[in-house]
Coordinates of C-alpha atoms in Angstrom, one line a residue:
Chain A
M41 CA 109.8 146.3 119.4
A42 CA 106.4 147.5 118.9
A43 CA 107.2 149.8 116.1
S44 CA 108.4 147.1 113.8
T45 CA 105.2 145.4 114.0
A46 CA 103.6 148.9 113.4
A47 CA 105.8 149.0 110.3
T48 CA 105.3 145.9 109.1
R49 CA 101.4 146.7 109.1
T50 CA 101.5 149.8 107.0
R51 CA 100.3 149.2 103.9
P52 CA 100.5 151.9 101.3
T53 CA 97.1 153.1 101.3
R54 CA 97.3 153.6 105.1
K55 CA 100.2 156.2 104.7
K56 CA 97.9 159.1 104.6
T57 CA 96.2 158.2 107.9
K58 CA 99.7 157.6 109.7
L59 CA 100.7 160.9 108.7
G60 CA 97.2 162.3 110.7
W61 CA 98.3 159.7 113.8
N62 CA 102.1 161.1 113.5
L63 CA 101.0 164.8 113.6
L64 CA 98.6 163.9 116.4
G65 CA 101.5 162.2 118.1
L66 CA 104.0 164.6 118.0
L67 CA 101.3 167.0 119.5
V68 CA 101.4 164.5 122.5
F69 CA 104.9 164.8 122.5
V70 CA 105.4 168.6 122.7
T71 CA 102.7 169.0 125.6
A72 CA 104.1 166.3 127.8
G73 CA 107.9 167.5 127.0
F74 CA 106.8 170.8 127.2
P75 CA 107.4 171.7 131.3
V76 CA 110.6 169.6 131.0
Y77 CA 111.7 171.7 128.1
W78 CA 110.8 174.9 129.8
M79 CA 112.8 174.1 132.9
L80 CA 115.6 173.3 131.0
N81 CA 115.5 176.4 129.0
T82 CA 115.2 178.8 131.6
A83 CA 117.8 177.3 133.5
F84 CA 120.2 178.0 131.1
K85 CA 119.2 181.7 130.4
P86 CA 120.6 184.7 131.9
S87 CA 118.3 185.9 135.0
T88 CA 117.4 189.0 133.0
E89 CA 116.4 187.2 129.9
A90 CA 114.2 184.6 132.2
I91 CA 112.1 187.0 133.6
D92 CA 111.3 188.7 130.1
P93 CA 107.7 189.2 129.7
D94 CA 108.4 188.4 125.9
P95 CA 109.7 184.6 126.8
H96 CA 112.3 183.1 123.9
L97 CA 111.8 179.3 123.2
F98 CA 115.6 179.2 123.1
P99 CA 118.1 180.7 125.3
R100 CA 119.8 183.7 123.6
H101 CA 122.7 184.0 125.8
F102 CA 123.6 180.8 127.1
T103 CA 124.9 180.6 130.5
L104 CA 126.0 178.6 133.6
D105 CA 125.2 181.5 136.1
N106 CA 122.0 180.1 137.7
F107 CA 123.7 177.1 138.7
K108 CA 126.0 178.7 140.2
R109 CA 123.9 180.7 142.3
A110 CA 121.8 177.7 143.1
L111 CA 124.6 176.1 144.6
Q112 CA 124.9 179.1 147.1
I113 CA 121.6 178.9 147.9
G114 CA 120.6 177.1 151.3
D115 CA 122.8 174.2 152.0
F116 CA 122.9 172.5 148.6
W117 CA 125.4 169.9 149.1
G118 CA 124.5 169.3 152.6
S119 CA 120.9 168.4 151.6
I120 CA 122.1 166.3 149.0
G121 CA 124.1 164.2 151.4
R122 CA 121.2 163.9 153.7
S123 CA 118.7 162.6 150.8
L124 CA 121.7 160.3 149.8
T125 CA 122.3 158.9 153.3
V126 CA 118.3 158.4 153.7
S127 CA 117.7 157.1 150.6
L128 CA 120.6 154.4 150.3
V129 CA 119.8 153.2 153.8
V130 CA 116.1 152.9 153.4
V131 CA 116.4 151.0 150.1
L132 CA 119.0 148.6 152.0
I133 CA 117.1 148.0 154.4
G134 CA 113.9 147.5 152.4
I135 CA 115.7 145.2 150.0
A136 CA 117.2 143.1 152.8
V137 CA 113.8 142.8 154.8
G138 CA 111.6 142.7 151.6
L139 CA 113.5 140.1 149.6
L140 CA 112.4 137.3 152.5
A141 CA 109.2 138.3 152.6
A142 CA 108.9 138.5 149.0
L143 CA 110.0 134.9 148.8
A144 CA 107.8 133.5 151.5
I145 CA 104.5 135.1 149.8
S146 CA 105.7 134.0 146.1
R147 CA 107.3 130.4 147.1
F148 CA 105.3 129.1 149.8
A149 CA 102.2 128.1 150.2
F150 CA 100.9 128.5 154.0
R151 CA 97.7 129.5 156.3
G152 CA 97.6 132.9 156.4
R153 CA 99.0 134.1 153.2
K154 CA 96.3 135.6 151.8
I155 CA 96.1 137.8 154.8
V156 CA 99.5 138.9 154.8
I157 CA 98.9 139.7 151.1
I158 CA 96.1 141.8 151.5
G159 CA 97.9 143.4 154.5
I160 CA 100.7 144.2 152.5
L161 CA 98.5 145.7 149.8
A162 CA 96.2 147.5 152.3
V163 CA 98.9 149.2 153.9
Q164 CA 100.0 150.8 150.8
M165 CA 96.6 152.6 150.4
V166 CA 96.9 154.7 153.8
P167 CA 97.6 158.0 152.4
L168 CA 100.8 159.2 153.8
V169 CA 99.3 162.6 154.8
A170 CA 96.8 160.4 157.3
M171 CA 99.6 159.2 159.0
I172 CA 101.8 162.4 159.5
I173 CA 100.3 163.4 162.7
P174 CA 100.8 159.8 164.7
V175 CA 104.4 159.6 163.2
F176 CA 105.2 163.0 164.2
L177 CA 104.0 162.4 167.7
L178 CA 106.0 158.5 167.6
L179 CA 109.1 160.6 166.7
N180 CA 108.8 163.3 168.9
D181 CA 108.2 160.7 172.0
L182 CA 111.2 158.6 170.9
G183 CA 113.5 161.7 170.5
Q184 CA 113.9 161.0 166.9
Y185 CA 112.4 164.4 165.6
D186 CA 114.8 166.1 163.3
K187 CA 117.1 163.1 163.2
L188 CA 118.1 161.2 159.9
S189 CA 117.2 157.8 161.4
G190 CA 113.9 159.0 162.5
L191 CA 113.3 159.9 158.6
I192 CA 114.6 156.5 157.7
I193 CA 112.1 154.8 160.0
T194 CA 109.3 156.7 158.5
Y195 CA 110.3 156.2 155.1
L196 CA 109.9 152.6 155.4
T197 CA 106.2 152.7 155.7
F198 CA 106.0 153.2 151.9
I199 CA 109.3 151.9 150.5
L200 CA 108.8 148.6 152.2
P201 CA 105.2 147.5 151.1
F202 CA 106.1 148.4 147.5
T203 CA 109.4 146.6 147.5
V204 CA 108.0 143.4 148.8
W205 CA 105.3 143.5 145.9
T206 CA 107.4 144.8 143.1
L207 CA 109.9 141.8 144.1
R208 CA 107.0 139.3 144.4
G209 CA 106.3 140.0 140.7
F210 CA 110.2 139.5 139.6
I211 CA 110.5 136.2 141.8
V212 CA 107.4 134.8 140.3
N213 CA 108.6 135.4 137.1
V214 CA 112.0 133.0 137.8
P215 CA 110.4 129.5 136.9
K216 CA 110.2 127.1 139.8
E217 CA 111.6 124.2 137.8
L218 CA 114.8 126.0 138.0
E219 CA 114.9 125.9 141.5
E220 CA 114.0 122.1 141.9
A221 CA 116.3 121.1 139.0
A222 CA 119.2 122.5 141.2
M223 CA 117.5 120.4 144.3
V224 CA 117.6 117.4 142.1
D225 CA 121.4 117.7 141.4
G226 CA 121.9 117.8 145.2
C227 CA 121.8 121.5 146.2
T228 CA 119.9 122.5 149.2
R229 CA 117.1 124.5 149.4
T230 CA 119.1 127.6 150.1
G231 CA 121.8 126.8 147.8
A232 CA 119.2 126.2 145.2
F233 CA 118.2 129.8 145.6
L234 CA 121.4 131.5 146.1
R235 CA 123.1 129.8 143.1
V236 CA 120.0 129.5 141.0
V237 CA 117.3 132.5 141.6
F238 CA 119.5 135.1 143.1
P239 CA 121.5 135.7 139.7
L240 CA 118.3 135.6 137.7
L241 CA 116.6 138.0 140.5
A242 CA 119.4 140.6 140.4
P243 CA 118.4 142.8 137.5
G244 CA 114.6 142.9 139.0
M245 CA 116.6 143.8 142.5
V246 CA 118.8 146.6 140.9
A247 CA 115.4 147.9 139.3
T248 CA 113.6 147.9 142.4
S249 CA 116.5 149.3 144.6
V250 CA 116.8 152.3 142.0
Y251 CA 112.8 152.5 142.3
G252 CA 112.6 153.0 145.7
F253 CA 115.7 154.9 145.8
I254 CA 113.8 157.6 143.7
Q255 CA 110.5 157.3 145.6
A256 CA 112.4 158.0 148.9
W257 CA 114.6 160.7 147.4
N258 CA 111.2 162.3 146.2
E259 CA 109.2 162.4 149.3
Y260 CA 108.1 165.7 150.5
L261 CA 105.7 165.7 153.0
Y262 CA 107.5 163.9 155.8
A263 CA 111.1 165.6 154.8
L264 CA 109.2 168.8 155.4
M265 CA 107.3 168.1 158.5
L266 CA 110.2 165.8 160.7
M267 CA 113.3 167.9 159.9
S268 CA 114.3 171.5 160.9
Q269 CA 115.4 173.8 158.3
N270 CA 119.3 172.8 159.3
H271 CA 118.6 169.6 158.4
Q272 CA 116.5 170.0 155.2
T273 CA 116.8 167.4 152.4
A274 CA 116.8 167.9 148.7
T275 CA 113.5 168.1 148.0
V276 CA 112.7 170.8 150.8
W277 CA 116.0 172.6 149.8
L278 CA 114.1 173.6 146.8
S279 CA 111.7 176.4 148.6
N280 CA 114.8 178.0 149.6
F281 CA 114.6 180.1 146.3
T282 CA 111.3 181.6 147.7
T283 CA 112.0 184.5 149.8
Q284 CA 109.7 187.4 150.8
H285 CA 111.4 189.6 148.3
G286 CA 110.1 186.9 145.9
T287 CA 111.2 184.0 143.4
E288 CA 114.6 183.6 141.7
Y289 CA 112.9 181.7 139.2
A290 CA 116.4 181.1 136.8
P291 CA 118.4 179.8 139.6
M292 CA 115.5 177.9 140.8
M293 CA 115.1 176.0 137.6
A294 CA 118.7 175.2 137.7
G295 CA 118.1 173.9 140.9
S296 CA 115.6 171.8 139.8
T297 CA 117.6 170.8 136.8
M298 CA 120.4 169.5 139.4
M299 CA 117.8 167.9 141.3
A300 CA 115.6 166.1 138.6
V301 CA 118.3 165.2 136.0
P302 CA 120.2 162.4 137.8
I303 CA 116.9 161.0 138.7
V304 CA 115.4 161.2 135.4
I305 CA 118.3 159.4 133.9
L306 CA 118.0 156.6 136.7
F307 CA 114.1 156.3 135.9
L308 CA 115.0 156.0 132.2
L309 CA 117.4 153.3 132.9
V310 CA 115.2 150.8 134.9
Q311 CA 111.7 151.7 133.6
R312 CA 111.6 149.5 131.2
K313 CA 112.7 146.8 133.8
M314 CA 110.2 148.1 136.0
A315 CA 107.1 148.1 133.7
A316 CA 107.3 144.3 134.1
G317 CA 107.1 144.2 137.8
L318 CA 104.5 147.0 137.8
T319 CA 102.2 145.0 135.5
A320 CA 102.4 142.2 137.6
G321 CA 102.3 144.3 140.8
A322 CA 101.1 147.8 139.9
V323 CA 102.9 150.2 142.5
K324 CA 103.7 153.8 142.1
G325 CA 104.5 156.0 145.2
Chain B
M1476 CA 98.5 139.0 162.8
S1477 CA 100.7 137.9 165.6
A1478 CA 97.9 135.5 166.6
A1479 CA 98.0 133.7 163.4
E1480 CA 101.7 133.7 163.3
T1481 CA 101.8 131.9 166.2
T1482 CA 99.0 129.5 165.4
T1483 CA 100.5 128.8 161.9
A1484 CA 104.0 128.1 163.2
K1485 CA 102.5 125.2 165.4
V1486 CA 101.1 123.2 162.0
P1487 CA 102.7 120.3 161.2
P1488 CA 105.0 120.7 157.8
A1489 CA 103.1 120.2 154.5
R1490 CA 106.2 118.4 152.8
R1491 CA 105.3 117.4 149.5
D1492 CA 101.6 117.0 150.0
P1493 CA 99.7 117.8 147.1
L1494 CA 96.3 118.5 149.2
P1495 CA 97.6 120.3 152.3
G1496 CA 95.6 119.5 154.8
A1497 CA 96.8 122.3 156.7
G1498 CA 94.9 124.6 153.9
S1499 CA 96.9 126.3 151.2
G1500 CA 95.1 129.4 150.2
H1501 CA 93.6 127.2 147.2
P1502 CA 91.6 124.5 148.1
G1503 CA 90.1 124.0 145.4
K1504 CA 93.0 123.9 143.3
P1505 CA 94.9 120.8 144.5
G1506 CA 97.2 120.7 141.4
K1507 CA 98.9 123.7 141.6
K1508 CA 101.4 123.3 144.1
R1509 CA 102.7 126.7 145.1
G1510 CA 105.6 125.7 147.4
T1511 CA 108.2 123.3 146.9
G1512 CA 108.1 121.7 150.3
G1513 CA 109.4 123.1 153.3
G1514 CA 107.3 123.6 157.1
A1515 CA 105.2 126.5 157.5
A1516 CA 107.8 127.5 160.0
V1517 CA 110.1 128.7 156.8
P1518 CA 107.5 131.2 155.3
W1519 CA 107.0 133.1 158.7
A1520 CA 110.2 133.1 159.4
L1521 CA 111.1 134.9 156.0
L1522 CA 108.1 137.3 156.8
A1523 CA 108.9 138.1 160.5
P1524 CA 111.5 141.1 159.8
C1525 CA 109.2 142.8 157.4
L1526 CA 106.0 142.1 159.8
I1527 CA 107.8 143.4 162.8
V1528 CA 109.2 146.6 161.0
L1529 CA 105.8 146.8 159.6
A1530 CA 103.9 146.6 162.9
L1531 CA 106.6 149.5 164.3
V1532 CA 106.4 151.9 161.5
L1533 CA 102.7 151.6 160.5
G1534 CA 100.6 149.5 162.9
Y1535 CA 101.8 151.5 166.0
P1536 CA 100.8 155.1 164.2
L1537 CA 97.9 153.6 162.4
V1538 CA 96.6 152.7 166.3
R1539 CA 97.7 155.9 167.3
L1540 CA 95.7 157.8 164.7
V1541 CA 92.7 156.0 166.0
T1542 CA 93.1 156.7 169.5
L1543 CA 93.9 160.3 169.0
S1544 CA 90.9 160.9 167.0
F1545 CA 88.8 160.0 170.3
Q1546 CA 91.2 162.1 172.6
K1547 CA 91.8 165.7 173.2
F1548 CA 95.3 166.3 172.1
G1549 CA 96.7 170.0 171.5
Q1550 CA 99.8 171.6 172.2
P1551 CA 99.6 171.1 176.0
Q1552 CA 99.4 167.5 175.7
L1553 CA 102.1 167.4 173.2
W1554 CA 104.8 169.2 175.8
G1555 CA 103.2 166.6 178.1
F1556 CA 102.0 169.4 180.5
Q1557 CA 98.4 167.7 180.4
A1558 CA 97.6 164.5 179.9
A1559 CA 95.4 163.2 176.8
E1560 CA 92.0 162.7 178.1
S1561 CA 89.3 160.6 176.1
V1562 CA 86.6 163.0 174.8
G1563 CA 84.5 160.0 173.0
L1564 CA 83.1 161.1 170.0
D1565 CA 83.5 164.9 170.1
N1566 CA 86.2 165.3 167.6
F1567 CA 84.0 163.6 165.0
T1568 CA 80.7 165.3 165.8
D1569 CA 82.8 168.7 165.6
V1570 CA 84.0 167.7 162.3
L1571 CA 80.9 166.6 161.0
G1572 CA 78.9 169.5 162.3
D1573 CA 81.1 171.8 160.5
A1574 CA 80.2 173.2 157.2
E1575 CA 83.6 173.9 156.0
F1576 CA 84.4 170.1 156.2
W1577 CA 81.4 169.1 154.1
H1578 CA 83.2 171.9 151.3
V1579 CA 86.2 170.4 151.6
V1580 CA 84.9 167.0 151.2
V1581 CA 82.8 168.1 148.0
R1582 CA 86.0 169.7 146.5
T1583 CA 88.2 166.9 147.0
V1584 CA 85.7 164.5 145.8
V1585 CA 85.3 166.6 142.5
F1586 CA 89.3 167.5 142.5
A1587 CA 89.8 163.7 142.6
A1588 CA 87.0 162.5 140.5
T1589 CA 87.8 164.9 137.5
A1590 CA 91.4 164.4 137.8
V1591 CA 91.1 160.2 137.7
V1592 CA 89.0 160.5 135.0
L1593 CA 90.9 162.9 132.9
T1594 CA 94.1 160.7 133.7
M1595 CA 92.6 157.5 132.5
V1596 CA 90.6 159.0 129.3
L1597 CA 94.2 160.9 128.3
G1598 CA 96.1 157.7 129.3
M1599 CA 93.7 155.4 127.3
V1600 CA 94.0 157.6 124.1
I1601 CA 97.6 157.9 124.2
A1602 CA 98.2 154.4 124.6
L1603 CA 95.7 153.5 121.8
L1604 CA 97.8 156.5 119.6
L1605 CA 100.8 155.1 120.3
Q1606 CA 99.8 151.8 118.5
R1607 CA 99.1 153.9 115.5
V1608 CA 102.1 156.2 115.1
S1609 CA 105.5 155.6 113.4
G1610 CA 108.3 154.2 115.5
W1611 CA 110.2 157.5 115.4
V1612 CA 107.3 159.2 117.1
K1613 CA 106.6 156.7 119.3
T1614 CA 110.0 156.9 121.1
L1615 CA 109.6 160.6 121.1
I1616 CA 106.5 160.4 122.8
N1617 CA 108.1 157.7 125.2
I1618 CA 110.9 160.0 126.1
A1619 CA 108.5 162.4 127.0
L1620 CA 106.4 160.6 129.3
V1621 CA 109.2 159.1 131.2
A1622 CA 110.7 162.1 131.8
S1623 CA 107.6 163.6 133.2
W1624 CA 106.9 160.4 134.9
G1625 CA 110.4 160.4 136.7
M1626 CA 110.3 164.2 137.3
P1627 CA 110.1 164.8 141.1
I1628 CA 107.0 165.8 142.1
V1629 CA 108.3 168.9 143.8
V1630 CA 110.4 170.0 141.0
A1631 CA 107.1 169.3 138.8
I1632 CA 105.1 171.9 140.8
T1633 CA 107.9 174.2 140.8
I1634 CA 108.0 174.0 137.0
F1635 CA 104.1 174.6 136.7
K1636 CA 104.3 177.3 139.2
W1637 CA 107.0 179.3 136.9
M1638 CA 105.0 178.6 133.8
F1639 CA 101.9 180.0 135.4
D1640 CA 103.8 183.1 136.8
S1641 CA 101.4 185.9 135.9
D1642 CA 103.7 188.4 134.9
Y1643 CA 106.7 186.2 133.2
G1644 CA 105.0 182.7 132.5
V1645 CA 105.1 181.3 129.4
L1646 CA 101.7 180.1 129.4
N1647 CA 100.2 183.7 129.4
W1648 CA 102.4 184.6 126.7
L1649 CA 101.6 181.5 124.7
L1650 CA 97.8 182.1 125.1
S1651 CA 98.2 185.8 124.2
Q1652 CA 99.5 185.1 121.0
L1653 CA 96.3 183.3 120.0
P1654 CA 94.0 185.8 118.0
G1655 CA 91.8 187.7 120.1
V1656 CA 93.1 186.1 123.4
D1657 CA 95.1 188.6 125.9
V1658 CA 95.7 187.5 129.5
T1659 CA 98.6 188.9 129.9
G1660 CA 99.5 189.4 133.4
H1661 CA 96.6 186.9 134.4
N1662 CA 97.1 185.8 137.6
W1663 CA 95.6 182.2 137.4
F1664 CA 95.3 181.7 141.3
I1665 CA 93.0 184.7 142.4
D1666 CA 90.2 182.2 141.3
S1667 CA 90.1 179.0 143.4
T1668 CA 88.7 177.1 140.6
Q1669 CA 91.0 178.4 138.3
G1670 CA 93.7 177.7 140.4
L1671 CA 92.8 174.2 141.3
A1672 CA 92.3 173.6 137.8
V1673 CA 96.2 174.0 137.4
I1674 CA 97.0 172.0 140.0
M1675 CA 94.7 169.1 138.5
L1676 CA 96.6 169.9 135.0
L1677 CA 99.9 169.2 137.0
V1678 CA 98.3 166.3 138.8
V1679 CA 97.2 164.6 135.3
W1680 CA 100.5 165.5 133.6
G1681 CA 102.3 163.8 136.2
A1682 CA 99.9 160.8 136.2
V1683 CA 99.1 160.0 132.6
P1684 CA 102.9 158.5 131.8
F1685 CA 102.0 155.7 134.5
V1686 CA 98.7 154.9 133.0
V1687 CA 100.0 155.0 129.5
I1688 CA 103.0 152.7 129.9
T1689 CA 100.7 150.3 131.9
L1690 CA 98.2 150.0 129.3
S1691 CA 100.4 149.9 126.7
A1692 CA 101.7 146.9 128.2
G1693 CA 98.4 145.3 128.4
L1694 CA 97.6 146.5 124.9
T1695 CA 100.3 144.2 123.5
Q1696 CA 98.6 141.1 125.1
V1697 CA 95.2 141.9 123.2
P1698 CA 95.0 139.1 120.8
K1699 CA 95.2 140.1 117.1
E1700 CA 93.4 137.5 116.2
L1701 CA 90.3 138.8 118.2
E1702 CA 90.2 142.0 116.9
E1703 CA 90.5 140.7 113.2
A1704 CA 87.8 138.5 113.9
A1705 CA 85.6 141.3 115.2
R1706 CA 86.6 143.4 112.3
L1707 CA 85.5 140.6 110.1
D1708 CA 82.1 140.4 111.7
G1709 CA 81.8 144.0 110.9
A1710 CA 83.0 146.1 113.8
G1711 CA 84.2 149.6 113.5
S1712 CA 87.3 150.8 115.2
W1713 CA 84.9 151.6 118.3
G1714 CA 83.2 148.4 118.1
V1715 CA 86.1 146.4 118.4
F1716 CA 87.4 148.8 121.0
R1717 CA 84.3 148.6 123.0
H1718 CA 83.8 144.9 122.6
V1719 CA 87.1 143.4 122.8
T1720 CA 90.0 145.7 123.8
L1721 CA 88.3 147.0 126.7
P1722 CA 86.9 144.2 128.3
I1723 CA 90.4 142.0 127.9
L1724 CA 92.0 145.4 129.7
K1725 CA 89.4 145.7 132.1
P1726 CA 91.4 144.2 135.2
I1727 CA 94.4 146.8 134.4
I1728 CA 91.6 149.6 134.1
V1729 CA 90.0 148.7 137.5
M1730 CA 93.5 148.6 139.0
L1731 CA 95.0 151.8 137.4
A1732 CA 91.5 153.7 138.0
T1733 CA 91.6 152.6 141.8
L1734 CA 95.5 153.8 142.3
S1735 CA 94.6 157.0 140.4
V1736 CA 92.0 157.6 143.0
I1737 CA 94.2 157.0 146.0
W1738 CA 96.8 159.2 144.8
D1739 CA 94.5 161.7 143.9
M1740 CA 92.5 161.8 147.1
G1741 CA 96.0 162.3 148.6
V1742 CA 97.2 164.9 146.5
F1743 CA 99.1 166.9 149.1
P1744 CA 102.5 168.9 148.1
Q1745 CA 100.8 170.2 144.8
V1746 CA 98.1 172.4 146.5
F1747 CA 100.5 172.8 149.7
V1748 CA 103.7 174.2 147.5
M1749 CA 101.9 175.8 145.0
R1750 CA 100.1 177.8 147.6
G1751 CA 103.2 178.8 149.3
G1752 CA 102.4 176.5 152.4
H1753 CA 99.6 178.3 153.4
P1754 CA 96.5 177.2 151.2
E1755 CA 93.6 179.7 151.4
P1756 CA 90.4 178.0 152.5
E1757 CA 88.9 177.5 148.9
Y1758 CA 92.0 175.6 148.2
Q1759 CA 91.8 173.2 151.0
L1760 CA 91.5 169.6 150.0
L1761 CA 91.0 167.1 153.0
T1762 CA 94.6 166.2 152.9
T1763 CA 95.7 169.8 153.4
Y1764 CA 92.8 170.7 156.0
S1765 CA 93.8 167.7 158.3
Y1766 CA 97.2 169.1 158.0
D1767 CA 96.3 172.2 158.9
K1768 CA 94.0 171.8 161.6
A1769 CA 96.8 169.7 163.2
F1770 CA 99.7 171.6 162.7
V1771 CA 98.4 175.2 162.1
V1772 CA 95.5 175.4 164.6
N1773 CA 97.5 172.8 166.9
D1774 CA 94.6 170.5 167.4
Y1775 CA 96.2 167.4 166.6
S1776 CA 93.3 165.1 167.8
Q1777 CA 90.5 166.9 165.1
G1778 CA 93.6 166.7 162.3
S1779 CA 93.4 162.9 163.1
A1780 CA 89.5 162.7 162.9
I1781 CA 89.9 164.1 159.5
A1782 CA 92.6 161.6 158.5
L1783 CA 90.5 158.9 159.6
L1784 CA 87.4 160.1 157.6
T1785 CA 89.6 160.2 154.5
V1786 CA 90.9 156.8 155.2
L1787 CA 87.2 155.5 155.6
L1788 CA 86.4 157.4 152.4
L1789 CA 88.9 155.6 150.5
L1790 CA 87.9 151.9 152.1
G1791 CA 85.4 151.3 149.8
V1792 CA 87.6 152.0 146.9
I1793 CA 90.3 149.9 148.1
A1794 CA 87.9 146.9 148.5
V1795 CA 87.5 146.9 144.8
Y1796 CA 91.1 147.1 144.3
M1797 CA 91.8 144.4 146.8
R1798 CA 89.7 141.9 144.7
Q1799 CA 91.4 142.8 141.7
M1800 CA 95.0 142.2 143.3
L1801 CA 94.3 139.4 144.9
K1802 CA 93.1 138.0 141.5
I1803 CA 96.6 139.1 140.1
G1804 CA 98.2 137.2 143.4
D1805 CA 96.5 134.2 142.3
V1806 CA 97.6 133.9 138.9
E1807 CA 101.0 132.3 139.4

């Protein structure tokens, strides 16, 4: 969209300067994209070609061997399954509980609203690392150490505030008049919400869920600290490529690709939608 | 918070009252009716599940963090062989009296500050550049940015580790192609300054996309008329940016900078994974230092004290951020 406005503003005299900007832009593209490209490039190279001191920008022999090898290392499917379970459950709880709270702070005037908003924002600011010690001790006491349920509980610490704050952004974008109109037409307040607001909110909820899912999926520190080797999640699984005999970089890049590509695609799908919620609420975990 | 909950629940419903005597957050703006009616009990009922969950998963550990930092808590206490005893401010005096701690603080602050400045400046430059390039270049840049933004941090670390590998890393090879440069076999991590620079590069690479995309969204809201007017008044590109664009973007910039400070002060896996789980002393940042004290030395209370000091250090920044977010929260 901004592309078209840029095009209309282009005058012949500016053509030359535009070339300069474009070249600079391409430089940014190459620099920002290179690490991702290098992962893909290495993932499809035969191992011998990957560890060439004179590397090539394209794989000369295209191979899927690295992916085969990566699937054999550690407990790939188990760790994927655990990551999926934890992320899905966390998002479900987060959306259910977060939606109610987001409704409260965006649709109601009540005493203490500001304090609640400050509270929800403030907890987002507590670094996860600072919490790791008491969380570890807490789960230890509760017998939840090395259990998926324990991990789910801890992930709520960062998913929930994020969910509330972004959903708030989406709810605010639904005009209140729509609700009021439905109530004039005889809907109850709950009815008006369910029939009018909820459908309009659906895309925002999907975006928030996906985004929350990605955050939970990507979490590393808690997954490392609170789960044993037998119950590791996908992010921790990646460390299996490094042993005392060295690092198997080519399969590692294949493993990284398998972990990253689905996430990046999900991310691409909701990114635009999230930008709206982010500029209203601005959160990234 | 629970005290407020019970008191507010008893406030009589302010139905259809344009000037809620019970006091909405905005006594000065009576015309702006936020609610569409309903008692004060409704919002609290809606909030209750969220507040309860947060109190459990965050409130309790936070309180525990504070109490821990005033106790002696190590391996024997963890296994329950000994009761945790209060030691007053001992943990803090120990930590604050340790020269090592102050080295770590300075290193962390320098690291975070440099990373934030780099991220913000690069983000702003790229956001401005996006306004000037052709559509197809813009699309390409956006794809690269979103791909790097969406990359799981651990994957990103892994990729950087591979690119900076001393023997087979593409970076050494690329740099050695430059005339007069030969860094074949150079190990970037022997010298911690270089190593931390690599880690910072990784952090900035991952953080810039978010800044660019948010700033780009903000830039579309800068009225073209204002820029034109400034230009007619004889302002150059820099003048327009300095006196028109920057002031309008200020709230977004403050917010982004604050978030960046919080994230960059909290950098953990980047150092931890890059250094194979055992960062050397000259690589320690406050986060890894606290982790080390707690889980390597098994002194959970000193680890907590360090974590608490980190939080306190951040509080000043958070105060600024809070004001900004409250303003945003009010504009609805």
